[in-house]
Structure formats: C-alpha cells, structure tokens
Amino acid sequence: MSVISQLTKALPKNTVIIGDENTRPFECDGLSVYKQKPLAVVLPRDISQIKKVLEICRKNNTPVVTRGAGTGLSGGATPLEGCVVLGLSRLTRIISIDAENKTAIVEPGVRNLAISDAVEEFDLYYAPDPSSQIACSIGGNVAENSGGVHCLKYGLTVQNIEAIKIITIDGEELLLSRQDKGLGLLALMNGSEGLLGVITEITVKLTQKPQLAKLVMAGFSSVRDCANAVAEIIKAGIIPSGLEMMDKFAIEASEAFAHPGYPVDAEALLLCELDGAEDTVVHDLNKVVELLSKATSMRISENEDERLLFWKGRKSAFPAIGRLSPDYYCMDGTIPKRHLADVLEQISNLSEQYKLRVANVFHAGDGNLHPLILYDAGRPGELEKTEDFGMDILKLCIEVGGSITGEHGVGIEKLDAMCHQYNSAELDVFHQIKAAFDPHSLLNPGKAVPTLHRCAELGRMHVHHGNLPHPELERF
C-alpha cells in the first residue's frame, strides 16, 4: 500500500491533499523562486493525527516537511520531491491565558498578532513582531527564531518562549521548558527550522503594555550620519524599544505605498521608539533629541495613531518595494553596529557592480540587515546574478564579524553561505545534533545545514573521513 493510501485510510476525510493542482499552493514558502510539488499535503487537527502522519512516514522512509503559514523567506518550508508536507495551519487554539504569570499556551498555527489580540483585555501583548505578524504563525516564529522591529529591547522569539512541546520522528512527546536548567534544549529548538521535531504546543511570555510609547522619526542627509546617530544612542546607555533605519529608496517606496509622512528628500531615515514609565520616556526622549543634532528633519509621534502610522511605513517596506519590480530578493544578515555605514556603502558599490537596484531596511539596533534586491526573473541569467549579489552581501557580513542570518533562517537559500561561516568541525556538530533527534534524516532534509561534501565541492574546506556525517545525513 502506498504512503498516500495509508495516510488517506488512517486520517479523516479532507485531511490529506493530493494532486498537482491541489498541492500547488504548498509548493513554496515566501521564497517563491524555489518550487517543488510534494507527494501529498496533510492538514491534521490534533496531536494524535500528527503522530499518525509521522508513524506512517517513518515506516515508509518518507521525508516530512513541516509548514506553518508559509511566510518564511529562506525556503525552509519548500517541499522536497516525494515528501509529505505536514501543515499545522488548523492547530489554532489559544489553549489558556495566565494573566497573573503573564503567559499563554497556544497551538503552533495561532497567528502572531492573534496572541496580542487575545490578551489585550489584560493590558498585555506578545512582544516579538515580525513584519508579517498579521499572517505568520507562532510555530513558524519558533522554527525561524523570528524577531521584528522591537527585538532590540524585548528580544527575539527565543527570549519570549517559556516552553515548547514537540513530537519527535519516533513519536515521542517532549516538553522543553525554561525551568529545565540542564542542557538548554528549549533554546536549541528555537531556530531549528523543523529539523529536530514537530512543534505542537508553545508557552509564550506576555509583556505588560508600557505606560507611554513615543516614536521619533528623523531624516538625515547621509546614511553615515544616520548610522552614527544609532551608535550615539546606544553609547548613551539608552535602549530603545525599536531602532530602525531605511535608505532613500526604501523611504520613497514606503511613503508612496503607506503614506506615513516620511521625509522623501532624506537620504536615510531613523525610527527610534522609547517606551516604559512616563517619566523615563520623557527623560530619554529629550536625550535622544539632543543626540540627533545632525538630523535634517524630525517628528515625534503626538498620539498612538501617529506612532502606529510611522511604524506602518516601515512594516510595509517589503510590499512597497515589491510594487516597483517584477521580483525582489529579500536578504537577511547581521553585522556589528559599528560597521553599519561601511557595509551599506559596500552594498551600494555591489549594486552598481551587478547593475541591480537595492533598497535597505534593517533593525539598526541589533545590526540585522534586510537588503531587498530588485530583479526580473523573466530575463535570462538575472536570478543567478541576483543570487550572486546576495551571496556577496552575506560574505561581507561574515568578513566584518557578523552572521549570514538574523531571523529568516538558513533553509535552502543560505546553504552555501553556511560553508563560508562554519568550518568542518562546527558543521559536524550540527550533523550530530540532527542525528540525535532524527537518525534517519526524515524531518526537513536538505535544509539549514549543508553536507561537508557540499562545502568541499565549493572549495571551502577539506573533508576528513572522521568528520563525515552519519550516512543517512547525506540527505541534507
């Protein structure tokens, strides 16, 4: 009996999706340049059904790719040929809210923003806010360790998760909790990109809404002046709740799309939000205004609606840029803040070299860059040129002491970049961790961690026999 027949027989009607047209919506995630139709898509409604899917796939040696809302940007949920996509979009229960202890227990298919909506009556919210928060699911946030514009003060997903329940490929249920002071497996699961287990339940930390929040919007005549202002704010000991930069291209696109009132004559824009107790915000706000002495324009949000409008422009940057070109490629890398101006200058030089336009929006406070490269996939060779441009940006991030990803994950997009960031011994550790959880490499194989052979073929390292991964991991 085939895998599809076994799944169809074991699960309720309308749980298993098959056929080219029916599975087409699942052939990629937000990184749509890579597409592959799966063998089948399964949309379970509870843990028992998830276990049954894993059991059948394990017995048939069939790879499983777990999928959330499909908003990821690194190909982490891209199917493999002959795989089963395990979609968790039907697991949308908010199981419980503990307002006193500021936690909520939710299923992985719950949307990021839905958590804040559910706890608003308690004057609480869920702090991590990726730009896709209206659509992205909390399970996917954990898988990619998502951030957002407020991650400087409130942290990435990993800092806002108290516990996770997972099911391993062998059907074992594990509870990974912050209360466990042992191996720290909770942190390991954040950013694991579906390689180690299927997330079934998440306990999130809730944050008290601040007494006051003020957003300063400052325009600058140069990117360097704007980057230097970021350094001065941090040096002064001020920790904004959000600290974002945008270049001229991104400013103009966002203003035309969302109309937040951005200064379109500026070469760079800084958004600096301060929140907390009213007296603290007023004190820090006055200090920030002094530090922004080189700004050519400045506005401070006068009310909550205006603050949200200023943020709307930044959070709309991706679709705003998307209107200006047939395609765009969203990069994700992290650099030390002191290199912001130099790196942006070099990205500009690369833009001229490749003859491809690029818009820059990024979390300036933690150095997480999001260059958006505009291209036309319909032109022969332009996608390949764009990928080369993106790889050069990632190499640049490594050269200045940064990382190839800040929050989008590795997926299939950055596999080769992993060979530049890590040596064979370090990659071997990743393979050993994978083998401990998933010895036959059935969970999302081919993602996040390249084989040592792949890196050797790129000329990045010499592979010693002792460093070869478990034979089954050649599926990576």
CSV table of C-alpha atoms in Angstrom, one decimal:
chain,number,residue,atom,x,y,z
A,1,MET,CA,0.0,0.0,0.0
A,2,SER,CA,1.4,3.4,-1.0
A,3,VAL,CA,2.1,6.2,1.6
A,4,ILE,CA,-0.8,8.2,0.2
A,5,SER,CA,-3.2,5.2,0.6
A,6,GLN,CA,-2.0,4.7,4.1
A,7,LEU,CA,-2.4,8.3,5.1
A,8,THR,CA,-5.9,8.5,3.4
A,9,LYS,CA,-7.0,5.4,5.2
A,10,ALA,CA,-5.7,6.4,8.6
A,11,LEU,CA,-6.9,10.1,8.7
A,12,PRO,CA,-10.3,11.8,8.5
A,13,LYS,CA,-11.7,12.9,5.2
A,14,ASN,CA,-10.3,16.2,3.8
A,15,THR,CA,-7.1,15.8,5.8
A,16,VAL,CA,-4.9,14.6,3.0
A,17,ILE,CA,-4.5,16.7,-0.1
A,18,ILE,CA,-3.1,15.2,-3.3
A,19,GLY,CA,-2.9,16.1,-7.0
A,20,ASP,CA,-0.8,18.7,-8.8
A,21,GLU,CA,-3.4,21.5,-8.7
A,22,ASN,CA,-4.5,20.8,-5.1
A,23,THR,CA,-0.9,20.8,-3.8
A,24,ARG,CA,0.3,23.8,-5.8
A,25,PRO,CA,-0.4,26.4,-3.0
A,26,PHE,CA,2.1,24.4,-0.9
A,27,GLU,CA,5.0,24.2,-3.5
A,28,CYS,CA,7.0,27.1,-1.9
A,29,ASP,CA,7.1,29.5,1.0
A,30,GLY,CA,7.8,33.2,0.8
A,31,LEU,CA,10.9,32.5,-1.2
A,32,SER,CA,9.0,31.7,-4.3
A,33,VAL,CA,11.9,31.3,-6.7
A,34,TYR,CA,12.3,27.7,-5.5
A,35,LYS,CA,9.3,25.5,-6.1
A,36,GLN,CA,8.6,21.8,-5.8
A,37,LYS,CA,5.3,19.9,-5.6
A,38,PRO,CA,5.1,17.5,-2.7
A,39,LEU,CA,3.9,13.9,-2.8
A,40,ALA,CA,1.0,15.0,-0.5
A,41,VAL,CA,-0.1,17.6,2.0
A,42,VAL,CA,-1.6,16.6,5.3
A,43,LEU,CA,-3.5,19.1,7.5
A,44,PRO,CA,-4.0,17.5,10.9
A,45,ARG,CA,-6.3,18.9,13.5
A,46,ASP,CA,-4.8,17.4,16.6
A,47,ILE,CA,-1.7,15.7,18.1
A,48,SER,CA,-3.0,12.1,17.5
A,49,GLN,CA,-3.2,12.9,13.8
A,50,ILE,CA,0.3,14.4,13.7
A,51,LYS,CA,1.6,11.2,15.4
A,52,LYS,CA,-0.1,9.0,12.8
A,53,VAL,CA,1.4,11.0,9.9
A,54,LEU,CA,4.9,10.7,11.5
A,55,GLU,CA,4.4,7.0,12.1
A,56,ILE,CA,3.4,6.3,8.5
A,57,CYS,CA,6.2,8.4,7.0
A,58,ARG,CA,8.8,6.9,9.3
A,59,LYS,CA,7.8,3.3,8.3
A,60,ASN,CA,7.9,4.2,4.7
A,61,ASN,CA,11.1,6.3,4.9
A,62,THR,CA,9.3,9.3,3.5
A,63,PRO,CA,10.6,12.8,4.3
A,64,VAL,CA,8.3,15.2,6.2
A,65,VAL,CA,8.4,19.0,5.8
A,66,THR,CA,6.5,20.8,8.5
A,67,ARG,CA,4.8,24.0,7.3
A,68,GLY,CA,3.3,26.9,9.2
A,69,ALA,CA,1.7,29.9,7.5
A,70,GLY,CA,4.2,29.7,4.6
A,71,THR,CA,5.5,33.3,5.1
A,72,GLY,CA,9.2,32.2,5.6
A,73,LEU,CA,11.8,33.8,3.4
A,74,SER,CA,14.6,31.3,3.2
A,75,GLY,CA,12.8,28.2,1.7
A,76,GLY,CA,12.6,26.4,5.0
A,77,ALA,CA,9.1,25.1,4.1
A,78,THR,CA,9.9,24.3,0.5
A,79,PRO,CA,8.8,20.7,-0.2
A,80,LEU,CA,11.1,18.0,-1.4
A,81,GLU,CA,10.3,15.7,-4.3
A,82,GLY,CA,8.4,12.7,-2.8
A,83,CYS,CA,7.9,14.3,0.6
A,84,VAL,CA,4.8,14.8,2.7
A,85,VAL,CA,4.1,18.4,3.8
A,86,LEU,CA,2.8,18.5,7.3
A,87,GLY,CA,0.8,21.7,7.6
A,88,LEU,CA,-0.1,22.9,11.0
A,89,SER,CA,-2.5,25.7,10.0
A,90,ARG,CA,-5.5,24.0,11.6
A,91,LEU,CA,-4.0,24.0,15.0
A,92,THR,CA,-5.2,27.4,16.0
A,93,ARG,CA,-6.3,27.1,19.6
A,94,ILE,CA,-5.3,29.5,22.3
A,95,ILE,CA,-5.4,26.9,25.0
A,96,SER,CA,-5.0,29.0,28.1
A,97,ILE,CA,-4.1,32.5,29.3
A,98,ASP,CA,-2.4,33.1,32.6
A,99,ALA,CA,-2.6,36.9,33.1
A,100,GLU,CA,-1.1,36.7,36.6
A,101,ASN,CA,2.0,34.9,35.5
A,102,LYS,CA,2.0,36.7,32.0
A,103,THR,CA,2.0,33.5,29.9
A,104,ALA,CA,-0.3,31.9,27.3
A,105,ILE,CA,-0.3,28.4,25.9
A,106,VAL,CA,-1.1,28.2,22.2
A,107,GLU,CA,-1.0,25.8,19.3
A,108,PRO,CA,1.5,26.3,16.6
A,109,GLY,CA,-1.0,27.6,14.0
A,110,VAL,CA,-2.0,30.6,16.0
A,111,ARG,CA,-1.1,33.8,14.2
A,112,ASN,CA,1.5,36.1,15.9
A,113,LEU,CA,-0.9,39.1,16.1
A,114,ALA,CA,-3.8,36.9,17.3
A,115,ILE,CA,-1.9,36.3,20.6
A,116,SER,CA,-1.8,40.1,21.3
A,117,ASP,CA,-5.4,40.4,20.3
A,118,ALA,CA,-6.4,37.7,22.8
A,119,VAL,CA,-4.6,39.2,25.8
A,120,GLU,CA,-5.3,42.8,25.1
A,121,GLU,CA,-8.1,42.9,27.8
A,122,PHE,CA,-5.4,42.1,30.4
A,123,ASP,CA,-3.2,45.0,29.2
A,124,LEU,CA,-0.7,42.5,27.9
A,125,TYR,CA,0.8,41.7,24.5
A,126,TYR,CA,3.3,39.4,22.8
A,127,ALA,CA,6.4,41.4,22.1
A,128,PRO,CA,8.1,39.9,19.0
A,129,ASP,CA,6.5,41.5,16.0
A,130,PRO,CA,7.9,40.4,12.6
A,131,SER,CA,6.6,42.5,9.7
A,132,SER,CA,4.4,39.5,8.7
A,133,GLN,CA,2.8,39.3,12.1
A,134,ILE,CA,-0.7,39.6,10.7
A,135,ALA,CA,-0.2,36.3,8.9
A,136,CYS,CA,2.8,34.4,10.3
A,137,SER,CA,2.2,31.7,12.8
A,138,ILE,CA,3.8,31.3,16.2
A,139,GLY,CA,5.1,27.8,15.3
A,140,GLY,CA,6.9,29.2,12.3
A,141,ASN,CA,8.3,32.0,14.5
A,142,VAL,CA,9.8,29.5,16.8
A,143,ALA,CA,11.2,27.4,13.9
A,144,GLU,CA,13.0,30.5,12.5
A,145,ASN,CA,13.6,32.4,15.8
A,146,SER,CA,11.8,35.4,14.3
A,147,GLY,CA,12.4,38.9,15.5
A,148,GLY,CA,10.8,42.2,14.5
A,149,VAL,CA,11.2,45.9,14.9
A,150,HIS,CA,11.0,45.7,18.7
A,151,CYS,CA,13.6,42.9,19.2
A,152,LEU,CA,16.3,45.3,20.4
A,153,LYS,CA,14.6,45.7,23.8
A,154,TYR,CA,12.3,42.8,24.0
A,155,GLY,CA,14.3,40.1,22.3
A,156,LEU,CA,13.8,37.6,19.6
A,157,THR,CA,11.4,34.7,19.8
A,158,VAL,CA,13.8,32.6,21.9
A,159,GLN,CA,13.7,35.2,24.7
A,160,ASN,CA,9.9,35.2,24.7
A,161,ILE,CA,9.2,31.4,24.9
A,162,GLU,CA,8.8,29.7,28.2
A,163,ALA,CA,8.1,26.1,27.0
A,164,ILE,CA,7.6,24.0,23.8
A,165,LYS,CA,6.1,20.6,23.3
A,166,ILE,CA,7.4,18.7,20.4
A,167,ILE,CA,6.9,15.2,18.8
A,168,THR,CA,10.0,13.5,17.5
A,169,ILE,CA,10.1,11.5,14.3
A,170,ASP,CA,9.8,8.4,16.5
A,171,GLY,CA,6.5,9.7,18.0
A,172,GLU,CA,8.0,10.6,21.4
A,173,GLU,CA,6.5,13.7,23.1
A,174,LEU,CA,9.0,16.0,24.7
A,175,LEU,CA,8.4,19.1,26.9
A,176,LEU,CA,11.3,21.6,26.6
A,177,SER,CA,11.0,24.2,29.3
A,178,ARG,CA,12.9,27.2,30.6
A,179,GLN,CA,12.5,25.7,34.0
A,180,ASP,CA,14.8,22.9,32.9
A,181,LYS,CA,18.3,24.0,33.9
A,182,GLY,CA,20.0,21.1,32.2
A,183,LEU,CA,21.0,21.0,28.5
A,184,GLY,CA,19.0,24.0,27.4
A,185,LEU,CA,17.1,22.2,24.7
A,186,LEU,CA,14.4,24.9,24.6
A,187,ALA,CA,16.9,27.4,23.1
A,188,LEU,CA,18.1,24.7,20.7
A,189,MET,CA,14.6,24.2,19.3
A,190,ASN,CA,14.2,28.0,18.6
A,191,GLY,CA,15.6,28.4,15.1
A,192,SER,CA,15.9,24.6,14.4
A,193,GLU,CA,13.9,25.1,11.2
A,194,GLY,CA,11.8,21.8,11.5
A,195,LEU,CA,14.9,19.6,11.5
A,196,LEU,CA,14.5,18.2,15.1
A,197,GLY,CA,10.9,17.7,15.8
A,198,VAL,CA,7.3,18.9,15.2
A,199,ILE,CA,6.1,21.7,17.5
A,200,THR,CA,2.7,21.0,18.9
A,201,GLU,CA,2.3,23.5,21.7
A,202,ILE,CA,4.0,26.7,22.8
A,203,THR,CA,4.0,28.6,26.1
A,204,VAL,CA,4.7,32.3,25.3
A,205,LYS,CA,5.8,35.0,27.6
A,206,LEU,CA,3.5,38.0,27.6
A,207,THR,CA,4.6,41.6,28.2
A,208,GLN,CA,2.9,44.4,30.1
A,209,LYS,CA,1.9,47.2,27.8
A,210,PRO,CA,4.1,50.3,28.6
A,211,GLN,CA,2.6,53.3,30.2
A,212,LEU,CA,3.8,55.5,27.4
A,213,ALA,CA,5.4,55.0,24.0
A,214,LYS,CA,6.9,57.7,21.8
A,215,LEU,CA,8.4,57.3,18.3
A,216,VAL,CA,11.0,59.8,16.9
A,217,MET,CA,11.2,59.9,13.2
A,218,ALA,CA,14.4,61.6,12.0
A,219,GLY,CA,15.7,62.2,8.4
A,220,PHE,CA,19.4,62.6,7.6
A,221,SER,CA,21.3,63.9,4.6
A,222,SER,CA,23.6,60.9,4.6
A,223,VAL,CA,23.5,57.2,5.6
A,224,ARG,CA,26.7,57.7,7.6
A,225,ASP,CA,25.2,60.4,9.8
A,226,CYS,CA,22.2,58.2,10.4
A,227,ALA,CA,24.3,55.2,11.3
A,228,ASN,CA,26.5,57.3,13.6
A,229,ALA,CA,23.3,58.5,15.4
A,230,VAL,CA,22.4,54.9,16.1
A,231,ALA,CA,25.9,54.4,17.7
A,232,GLU,CA,25.5,57.5,19.8
A,233,ILE,CA,22.1,56.5,21.1
A,234,ILE,CA,23.4,53.1,22.2
A,235,LYS,CA,26.6,54.6,23.6
A,236,ALA,CA,24.5,56.9,25.8
A,237,GLY,CA,23.0,53.9,27.5
A,238,ILE,CA,19.6,54.3,26.1
A,239,ILE,CA,17.8,51.1,25.0
A,240,PRO,CA,15.0,52.0,22.6
A,241,SER,CA,12.2,49.5,22.2
A,242,GLY,CA,12.8,49.9,18.4
A,243,LEU,CA,15.6,51.4,16.4
A,244,GLU,CA,15.2,51.1,12.6
A,245,MET,CA,16.9,52.5,9.6
A,246,MET,CA,15.8,52.9,6.0
A,247,ASP,CA,17.7,54.3,3.0
A,248,LYS,CA,16.3,56.8,0.4
A,249,PHE,CA,15.0,54.1,-1.9
A,250,ALA,CA,13.1,52.4,0.9
A,251,ILE,CA,11.8,55.7,2.2
A,252,GLU,CA,10.3,56.8,-1.1
A,253,ALA,CA,8.7,53.4,-1.8
A,254,SER,CA,7.2,53.2,1.7
A,255,GLU,CA,5.8,56.7,1.5
A,256,ALA,CA,4.2,56.1,-1.8
A,257,PHE,CA,2.7,52.8,-0.5
A,258,ALA,CA,1.6,53.6,3.1
A,259,HIS,CA,1.7,57.4,3.3
A,260,PRO,CA,3.2,57.6,6.8
A,261,GLY,CA,4.6,61.1,6.2
A,262,TYR,CA,8.2,60.1,5.7
A,263,PRO,CA,10.7,62.8,4.5
A,264,VAL,CA,11.3,61.7,0.9
A,265,ASP,CA,14.1,64.3,0.5
A,266,ALA,CA,16.2,62.5,3.2
A,267,GLU,CA,19.0,60.0,2.2
A,268,ALA,CA,18.3,58.0,5.4
A,269,LEU,CA,15.6,57.7,8.0
A,270,LEU,CA,15.8,56.6,11.6
A,271,LEU,CA,12.9,55.5,13.6
A,272,CYS,CA,13.6,55.4,17.4
A,273,GLU,CA,10.9,54.3,19.8
A,274,LEU,CA,11.1,54.8,23.5
A,275,ASP,CA,8.6,53.1,25.9
A,276,GLY,CA,8.1,52.5,29.6
A,277,ALA,CA,7.2,54.6,32.5
A,278,GLU,CA,6.2,58.2,31.5
A,279,ASP,CA,9.0,60.0,33.4
A,280,THR,CA,11.6,57.6,31.9
A,281,VAL,CA,10.3,58.0,28.4
A,282,VAL,CA,10.3,61.8,28.7
A,283,HIS,CA,13.9,61.8,30.0
A,284,ASP,CA,15.2,59.5,27.3
A,285,LEU,CA,13.3,61.3,24.6
A,286,ASN,CA,15.0,64.6,25.5
A,287,LYS,CA,18.4,62.9,25.4
A,288,VAL,CA,17.7,61.3,22.0
A,289,VAL,CA,16.6,64.6,20.5
A,290,GLU,CA,19.9,66.1,21.6
A,291,LEU,CA,21.9,63.2,20.1
A,292,LEU,CA,20.1,63.6,16.8
A,293,SER,CA,21.7,67.0,16.2
A,294,LYS,CA,22.7,66.2,12.6
A,295,ALA,CA,19.1,65.3,11.6
A,296,THR,CA,17.7,67.4,8.8
A,297,SER,CA,14.2,66.8,9.9
A,298,MET,CA,12.5,65.4,13.0
A,299,ARG,CA,9.0,64.5,14.1
A,300,ILE,CA,7.8,63.0,17.4
A,301,SER,CA,4.6,61.0,17.4
A,302,GLU,CA,1.9,63.1,19.1
A,303,ASN,CA,-0.5,60.2,19.7
A,304,GLU,CA,-0.9,56.5,19.4
A,305,ASP,CA,-2.4,56.6,15.9
A,306,GLU,CA,0.5,58.6,14.6
A,307,ARG,CA,3.0,56.3,16.3
A,308,LEU,CA,1.4,53.3,14.6
A,309,LEU,CA,1.3,55.2,11.3
A,310,PHE,CA,5.1,55.8,11.4
A,311,TRP,CA,5.6,52.1,12.1
A,312,LYS,CA,3.2,51.2,9.3
A,313,GLY,CA,5.6,52.6,6.7
A,314,ARG,CA,8.5,50.5,8.0
A,315,LYS,CA,6.4,47.3,8.3
A,316,SER,CA,5.1,47.9,4.7
A,317,ALA,CA,8.5,48.2,3.2
A,318,PHE,CA,8.6,44.8,1.6
A,319,PRO,CA,5.3,45.1,-0.3
A,320,ALA,CA,6.1,48.7,-1.1
A,321,ILE,CA,9.3,47.6,-2.8
A,322,GLY,CA,7.5,44.7,-4.4
A,323,ARG,CA,5.3,47.1,-6.4
A,324,LEU,CA,8.4,48.6,-8.2
A,325,SER,CA,9.8,45.5,-9.8
A,326,PRO,CA,8.6,42.1,-11.2
A,327,ASP,CA,10.6,40.4,-8.5
A,328,TYR,CA,12.7,41.1,-5.4
A,329,TYR,CA,15.0,39.1,-3.3
A,330,CYS,CA,14.9,39.8,0.5
A,331,MET,CA,18.3,39.2,2.2
A,332,ASP,CA,18.9,38.7,5.9
A,333,GLY,CA,22.3,39.1,7.5
A,334,THR,CA,23.7,40.6,10.7
A,335,ILE,CA,26.7,42.8,11.3
A,336,PRO,CA,28.3,44.6,14.3
A,337,LYS,CA,26.6,48.0,14.6
A,338,ARG,CA,29.9,49.9,14.2
A,339,HIS,CA,30.2,48.7,10.6
A,340,LEU,CA,26.7,49.9,9.5
A,341,ALA,CA,27.8,52.8,7.4
A,342,ASP,CA,30.7,51.0,5.8
A,343,VAL,CA,28.7,47.9,4.9
A,344,LEU,CA,25.8,50.0,3.4
A,345,GLU,CA,28.4,51.8,1.3
A,346,GLN,CA,29.8,48.5,0.1
A,347,ILE,CA,26.3,47.2,-0.7
A,348,SER,CA,25.8,50.3,-2.8
A,349,ASN,CA,29.0,49.5,-4.6
A,350,LEU,CA,27.8,46.0,-5.3
A,351,SER,CA,24.6,47.3,-6.6
A,352,GLU,CA,26.5,49.3,-9.2
A,353,GLN,CA,28.7,46.3,-10.0
A,354,TYR,CA,25.7,44.0,-10.6
A,355,LYS,CA,23.6,46.7,-12.1
A,356,LEU,CA,20.7,45.7,-9.8
A,357,ARG,CA,18.8,48.2,-7.6
A,358,VAL,CA,18.7,47.5,-3.9
A,359,ALA,CA,16.7,49.0,-1.1
A,360,ASN,CA,17.9,48.8,2.5
A,361,VAL,CA,15.7,48.4,5.6
A,362,PHE,CA,17.0,47.0,8.8
A,363,HIS,CA,17.0,46.6,12.5
A,364,ALA,CA,19.7,49.1,13.2
A,365,GLY,CA,19.8,48.5,16.9
A,366,ASP,CA,21.0,44.9,16.6
A,367,GLY,CA,22.6,45.2,13.1
A,368,ASN,CA,20.2,42.9,11.3
A,369,LEU,CA,20.2,44.0,7.6
A,370,HIS,CA,17.4,43.3,5.2
A,371,PRO,CA,18.6,44.5,1.7
A,372,LEU,CA,16.0,44.0,-0.9
A,373,ILE,CA,17.4,43.3,-4.4
A,374,LEU,CA,15.1,44.1,-7.3
A,375,TYR,CA,15.3,41.9,-10.4
A,376,ASP,CA,13.3,40.4,-13.2
A,377,ALA,CA,13.3,36.6,-13.2
A,378,GLY,CA,12.0,36.7,-16.8
A,379,ARG,CA,15.4,38.0,-18.0
A,380,PRO,CA,17.8,35.1,-18.7
A,381,GLY,CA,20.5,34.9,-16.0
A,382,GLU,CA,19.1,37.7,-13.8
A,383,LEU,CA,18.1,35.4,-11.0
A,384,GLU,CA,21.5,33.8,-10.9
A,385,LYS,CA,23.1,37.3,-10.9
A,386,THR,CA,20.8,38.3,-8.0
A,387,GLU,CA,21.8,35.2,-6.1
A,388,ASP,CA,25.5,36.0,-6.6
A,389,PHE,CA,24.8,39.6,-5.4
A,390,GLY,CA,23.1,38.2,-2.3
A,391,MET,CA,26.0,35.8,-1.6
A,392,ASP,CA,28.4,38.7,-1.7
A,393,ILE,CA,26.3,40.6,0.8
A,394,LEU,CA,26.4,37.5,3.2
A,395,LYS,CA,30.2,37.1,2.7
A,396,LEU,CA,30.5,40.8,3.6
A,397,CYS,CA,28.5,40.2,6.8
A,398,ILE,CA,30.9,37.4,7.7
A,399,GLU,CA,34.0,39.5,6.9
A,400,VAL,CA,33.1,42.2,9.3
A,401,GLY,CA,32.3,39.7,12.1
A,402,GLY,CA,28.6,39.2,11.6
A,403,SER,CA,26.4,36.3,10.6
A,404,ILE,CA,24.6,35.1,7.5
A,405,THR,CA,21.2,35.3,9.2
A,406,GLY,CA,19.5,37.3,11.9
A,407,GLU,CA,15.9,36.0,11.8
A,408,HIS,CA,15.0,34.5,8.5
A,409,GLY,CA,16.9,31.2,9.0
A,410,VAL,CA,19.0,29.3,6.5
A,411,GLY,CA,16.5,27.0,4.8
A,412,ILE,CA,17.8,26.2,1.3
A,413,GLU,CA,18.6,29.8,0.5
A,414,LYS,CA,21.8,30.1,2.6
A,415,LEU,CA,23.2,26.5,2.5
A,416,ASP,CA,26.3,27.6,0.6
A,417,ALA,CA,26.7,30.6,2.8
A,418,MET,CA,26.9,28.2,5.8
A,419,CYS,CA,30.0,26.8,4.2
A,420,HIS,CA,31.6,30.2,4.4
A,421,GLN,CA,30.6,30.9,8.0
A,422,TYR,CA,31.4,27.5,9.6
A,423,ASN,CA,34.3,25.1,9.4
A,424,SER,CA,34.0,21.3,9.0
A,425,ALA,CA,34.3,20.6,12.8
A,426,GLU,CA,31.5,23.1,13.6
A,427,LEU,CA,29.2,21.7,10.8
A,428,ASP,CA,29.9,18.2,12.1
A,429,VAL,CA,28.4,19.2,15.5
A,430,PHE,CA,25.2,20.3,13.7
A,431,HIS,CA,25.0,17.0,12.0
A,432,GLN,CA,25.5,15.1,15.3
A,433,ILE,CA,22.7,17.1,16.9
A,434,LYS,CA,20.4,16.3,13.9
A,435,ALA,CA,21.3,12.6,14.1
A,436,ALA,CA,20.5,12.6,17.9
A,437,PHE,CA,16.9,13.7,17.2
A,438,ASP,CA,16.3,12.4,13.7
A,439,PRO,CA,18.7,9.5,13.0
A,440,HIS,CA,17.3,8.7,9.5
A,441,SER,CA,17.1,12.4,8.5
A,442,LEU,CA,13.4,12.4,7.6
A,443,LEU,CA,12.5,15.8,9.1
A,444,ASN,CA,13.0,18.6,6.6
A,445,PRO,CA,16.2,17.1,5.0
A,446,GLY,CA,18.2,19.3,2.7
A,447,LYS,CA,17.7,22.4,4.8
A,448,ALA,CA,19.8,24.6,7.1
A,449,VAL,CA,22.9,22.5,7.4
A,450,PRO,CA,25.0,21.6,4.3
A,451,THR,CA,26.8,18.3,3.9
A,452,LEU,CA,30.5,18.5,4.3
A,453,HIS,CA,30.8,17.2,0.8
A,454,ARG,CA,28.8,20.2,-0.5
A,455,CYS,CA,31.2,22.6,1.3
A,456,ALA,CA,34.2,20.7,-0.1
A,457,GLU,CA,32.9,21.0,-3.6
A,458,LEU,CA,32.6,24.7,-3.1
A,459,GLY,CA,36.3,24.7,-2.1
A,460,ARG,CA,35.6,25.9,1.4
A,461,MET,CA,37.1,23.1,3.4
A,462,HIS,CA,38.9,19.8,3.2
A,463,VAL,CA,36.7,16.9,4.4
A,464,HIS,CA,38.5,14.3,6.6
A,465,HIS,CA,36.9,10.9,6.8
A,466,GLY,CA,36.5,11.3,10.6
A,467,ASN,CA,34.3,14.4,10.0
A,468,LEU,CA,31.8,12.7,7.6
A,469,PRO,CA,28.3,12.9,8.9
A,470,HIS,CA,26.1,9.8,9.6
A,471,PRO,CA,25.5,8.1,6.2
A,472,GLU,CA,21.8,8.9,6.4
A,473,LEU,CA,22.6,12.6,6.7
A,474,GLU,CA,23.7,12.6,3.1
A,475,ARG,CA,20.1,13.6,2.5
A,476,PHE,CA,21.0,17.1,3.8
